[in-house]
One Martini backbone bead per residue (centre of mass of N, CA, C, O) as a GRO file, in nm:
protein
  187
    1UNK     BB    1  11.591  10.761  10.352
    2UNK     BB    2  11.447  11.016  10.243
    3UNK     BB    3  11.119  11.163  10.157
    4UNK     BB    4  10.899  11.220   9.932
    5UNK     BB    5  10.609  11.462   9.983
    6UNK     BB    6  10.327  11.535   9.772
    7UNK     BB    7  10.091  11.767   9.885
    8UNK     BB    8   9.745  11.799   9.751
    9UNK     BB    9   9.509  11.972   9.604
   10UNK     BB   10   9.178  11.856   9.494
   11UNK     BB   11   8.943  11.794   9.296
   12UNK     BB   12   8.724  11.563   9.156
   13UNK     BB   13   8.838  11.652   8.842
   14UNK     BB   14   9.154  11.671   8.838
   15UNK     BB   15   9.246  11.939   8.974
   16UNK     BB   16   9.466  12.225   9.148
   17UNK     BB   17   9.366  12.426   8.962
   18UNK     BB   18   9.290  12.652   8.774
   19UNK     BB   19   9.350  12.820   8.464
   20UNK     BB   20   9.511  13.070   8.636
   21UNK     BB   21   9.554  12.905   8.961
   22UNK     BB   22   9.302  12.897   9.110
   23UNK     BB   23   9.217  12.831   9.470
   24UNK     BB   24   8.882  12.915   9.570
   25UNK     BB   25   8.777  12.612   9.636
   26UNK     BB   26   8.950  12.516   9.897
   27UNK     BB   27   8.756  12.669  10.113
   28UNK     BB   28   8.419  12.577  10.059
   29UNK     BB   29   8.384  12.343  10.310
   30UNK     BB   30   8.573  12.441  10.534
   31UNK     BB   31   8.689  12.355  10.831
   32UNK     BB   32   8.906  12.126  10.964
   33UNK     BB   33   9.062  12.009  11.204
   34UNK     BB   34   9.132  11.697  11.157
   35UNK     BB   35   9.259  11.764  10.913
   36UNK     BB   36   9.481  11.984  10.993
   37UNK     BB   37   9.585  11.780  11.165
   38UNK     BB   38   9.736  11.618  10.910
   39UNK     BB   39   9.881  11.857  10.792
   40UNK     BB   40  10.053  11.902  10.986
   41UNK     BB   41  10.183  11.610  11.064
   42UNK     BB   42  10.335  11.622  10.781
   43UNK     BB   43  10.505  11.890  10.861
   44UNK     BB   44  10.657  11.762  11.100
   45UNK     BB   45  10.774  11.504  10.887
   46UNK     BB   46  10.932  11.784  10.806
   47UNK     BB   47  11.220  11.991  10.709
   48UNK     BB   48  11.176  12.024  10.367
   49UNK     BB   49  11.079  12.260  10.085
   50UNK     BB   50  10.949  12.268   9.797
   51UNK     BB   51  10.931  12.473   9.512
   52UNK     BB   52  10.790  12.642   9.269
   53UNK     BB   53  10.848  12.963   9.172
   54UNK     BB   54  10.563  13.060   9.080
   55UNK     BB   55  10.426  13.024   9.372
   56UNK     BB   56  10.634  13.164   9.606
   57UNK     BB   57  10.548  13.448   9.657
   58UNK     BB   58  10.278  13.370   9.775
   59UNK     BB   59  10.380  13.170  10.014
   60UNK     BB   60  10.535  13.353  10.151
   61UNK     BB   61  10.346  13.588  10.245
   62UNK     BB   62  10.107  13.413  10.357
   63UNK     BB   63  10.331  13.261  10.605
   64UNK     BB   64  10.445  13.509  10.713
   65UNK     BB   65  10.189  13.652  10.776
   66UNK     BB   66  10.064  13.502  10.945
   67UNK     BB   67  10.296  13.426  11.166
   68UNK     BB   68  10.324  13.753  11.238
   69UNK     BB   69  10.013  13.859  11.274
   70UNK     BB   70   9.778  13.596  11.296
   71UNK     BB   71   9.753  13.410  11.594
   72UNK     BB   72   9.428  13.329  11.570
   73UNK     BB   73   9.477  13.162  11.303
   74UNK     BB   74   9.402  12.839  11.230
   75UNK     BB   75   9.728  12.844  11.069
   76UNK     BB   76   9.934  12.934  11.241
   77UNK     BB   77  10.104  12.647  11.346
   78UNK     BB   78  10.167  12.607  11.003
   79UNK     BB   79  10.329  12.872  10.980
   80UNK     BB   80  10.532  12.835  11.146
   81UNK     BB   81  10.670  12.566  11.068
   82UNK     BB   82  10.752  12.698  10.751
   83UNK     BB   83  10.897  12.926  10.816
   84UNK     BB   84  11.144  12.742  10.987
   85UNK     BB   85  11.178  12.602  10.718
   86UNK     BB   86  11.329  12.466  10.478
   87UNK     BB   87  11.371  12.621  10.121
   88UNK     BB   88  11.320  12.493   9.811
   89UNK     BB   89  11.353  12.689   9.509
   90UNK     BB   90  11.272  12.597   9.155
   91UNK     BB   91  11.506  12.747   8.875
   92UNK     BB   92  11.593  12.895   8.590
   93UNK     BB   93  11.591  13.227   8.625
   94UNK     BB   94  11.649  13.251   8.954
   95UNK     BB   95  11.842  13.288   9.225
   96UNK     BB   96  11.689  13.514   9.401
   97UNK     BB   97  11.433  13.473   9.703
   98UNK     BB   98  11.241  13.607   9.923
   99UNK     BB   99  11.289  13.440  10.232
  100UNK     BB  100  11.274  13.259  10.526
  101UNK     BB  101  11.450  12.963  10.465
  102UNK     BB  102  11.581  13.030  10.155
  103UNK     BB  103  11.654  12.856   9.826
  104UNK     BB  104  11.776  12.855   9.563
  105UNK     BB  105  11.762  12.607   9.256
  106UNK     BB  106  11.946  12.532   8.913
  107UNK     BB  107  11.931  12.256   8.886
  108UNK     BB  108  11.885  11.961   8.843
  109UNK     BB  109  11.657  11.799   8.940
  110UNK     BB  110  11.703  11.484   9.018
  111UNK     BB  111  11.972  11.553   9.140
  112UNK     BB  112  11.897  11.728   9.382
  113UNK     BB  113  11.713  11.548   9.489
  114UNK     BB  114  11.892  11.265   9.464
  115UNK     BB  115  12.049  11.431   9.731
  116UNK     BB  116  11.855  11.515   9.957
  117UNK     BB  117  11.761  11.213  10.023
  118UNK     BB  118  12.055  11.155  10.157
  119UNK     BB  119  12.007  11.312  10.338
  120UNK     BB  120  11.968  11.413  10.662
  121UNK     BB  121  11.663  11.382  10.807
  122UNK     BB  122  11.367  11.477  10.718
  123UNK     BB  123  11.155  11.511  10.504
  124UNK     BB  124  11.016  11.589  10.205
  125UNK     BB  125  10.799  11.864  10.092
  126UNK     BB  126  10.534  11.910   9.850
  127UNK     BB  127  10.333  12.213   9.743
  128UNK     BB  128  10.429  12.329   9.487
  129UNK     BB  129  10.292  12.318   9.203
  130UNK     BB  130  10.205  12.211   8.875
  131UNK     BB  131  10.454  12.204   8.719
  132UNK     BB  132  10.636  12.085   8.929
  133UNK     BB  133  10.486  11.812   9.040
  134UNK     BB  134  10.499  11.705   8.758
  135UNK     BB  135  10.813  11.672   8.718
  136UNK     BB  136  10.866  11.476   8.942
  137UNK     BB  137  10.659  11.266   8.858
  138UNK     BB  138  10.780  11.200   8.566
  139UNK     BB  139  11.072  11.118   8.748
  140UNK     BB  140  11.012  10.953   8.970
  141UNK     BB  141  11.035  11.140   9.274
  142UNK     BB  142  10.772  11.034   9.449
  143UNK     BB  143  10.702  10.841   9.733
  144UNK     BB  144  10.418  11.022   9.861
  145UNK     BB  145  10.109  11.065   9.832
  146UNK     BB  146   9.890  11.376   9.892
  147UNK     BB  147   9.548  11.379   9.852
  148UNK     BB  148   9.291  11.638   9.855
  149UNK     BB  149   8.991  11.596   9.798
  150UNK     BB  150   8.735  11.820   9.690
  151UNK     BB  151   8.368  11.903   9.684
  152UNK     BB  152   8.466  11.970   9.366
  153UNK     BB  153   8.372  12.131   9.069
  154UNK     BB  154   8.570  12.334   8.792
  155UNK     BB  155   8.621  12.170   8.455
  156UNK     BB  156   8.876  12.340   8.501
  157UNK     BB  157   9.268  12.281   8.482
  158UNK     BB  158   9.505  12.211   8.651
  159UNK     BB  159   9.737  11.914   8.615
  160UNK     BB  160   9.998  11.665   8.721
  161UNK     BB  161   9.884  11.455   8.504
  162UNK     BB  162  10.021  11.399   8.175
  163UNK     BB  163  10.042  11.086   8.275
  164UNK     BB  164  10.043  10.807   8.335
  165UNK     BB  165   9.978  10.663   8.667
  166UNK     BB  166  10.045  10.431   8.881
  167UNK     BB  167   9.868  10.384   9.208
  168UNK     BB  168   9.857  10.346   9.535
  169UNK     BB  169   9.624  10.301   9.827
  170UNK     BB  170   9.657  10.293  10.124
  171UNK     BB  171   9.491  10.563  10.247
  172UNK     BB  172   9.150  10.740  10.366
  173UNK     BB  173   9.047  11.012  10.519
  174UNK     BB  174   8.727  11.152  10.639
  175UNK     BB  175   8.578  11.472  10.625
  176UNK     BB  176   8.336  11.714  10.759
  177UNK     BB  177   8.379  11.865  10.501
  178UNK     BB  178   8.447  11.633  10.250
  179UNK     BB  179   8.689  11.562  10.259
  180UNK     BB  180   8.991  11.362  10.126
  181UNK     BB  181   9.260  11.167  10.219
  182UNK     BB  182   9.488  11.040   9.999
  183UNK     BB  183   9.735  10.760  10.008
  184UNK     BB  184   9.998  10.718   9.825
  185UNK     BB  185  10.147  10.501   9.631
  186UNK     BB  186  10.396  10.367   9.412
  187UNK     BB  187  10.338  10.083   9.198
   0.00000   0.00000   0.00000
């Protein structure tokens, strides 16, 4: 059975964006190869990535930017492997989204996950929303979280976790950039 796997920065204090979405924070620390290099490799072993409505536009636009125009850009590598893949993005509202390997789906979010992960093919990895990401959480439907703690605190913002969730701790990578993943499982 495939894995949901869901890949989140966040803050120190425990936001995933600012109050309005912004996300200029996770920039700060500056590159890291090591990182990027885990985070491709988290992209290598999944082959569908699920997506909420709200960020999908500016998702595609920015990683479809990068693969067709930027090949110098230190995330080509990532933007080629995402645009490649396919996207199902989750809406109540819209049946169509333009973006090369996507597909909107209107079902019921639970159902058409625990359909998904029964399919054959690698992992499934999701990359946000907030409120799409809170939704899975809630529903108990990520089976591997990857948190990537970002060496900044921003007061105040969107959040995932909207009620207790205990979680294990697998392992945890620090990078020269003072970012951290850890890898969480559901307790």
């Amino acid at each position: 059975m495939r894995k949901l796997k869901l890949q989140m920065q966040m803050t120190l204090d425990g936001f995933v964006a600012g109050p309005n979405g912004e996300q200029d924070w996770v920039w700060l620390a500056g590159p890291d190869e090591v990182g990027f290099q885990k985070i491709l490799d988290l992209a290598n072993s999944s082959d569908t990535i699920l997506l909420g409505r709200k960020m999908t536009q500016s998702f595609i636009k920015h990683w479809e930017n990068t693969a067709d125009n930027l090949p110098e850009n230190p995330t080509y590598p990532l933007a080629k492997q995402i645009v490649s893949m396919r996207k199902i993005v989750f809406s109540r509202t819209q049946t169509a989204i333009a973006g090369r390997n996507l597909e909107v789906e209107n079902g019921d979010l639970a159902t058409v996950v625990k359909a998904l992960k029964e399919e054959s093919g690698k992992d499934i990895l999701v990359y946000g929303g907030a409120d799409f990401a809170t939704s899975l959480i809630n529903q108990n439907l990520v089976d591997e979280y990857y948190i990537i703690s970002n060496p900044v605190a921003i007061g105040s913002g969107l959040s995932i976790f909207k009620e207790r969730k205990v979680l294990k701790l697998e392992n945890s990578i620090a990078f020269k950039s003072g970012k951290m993943l850890h890898k969480y499982l559901p307790a």
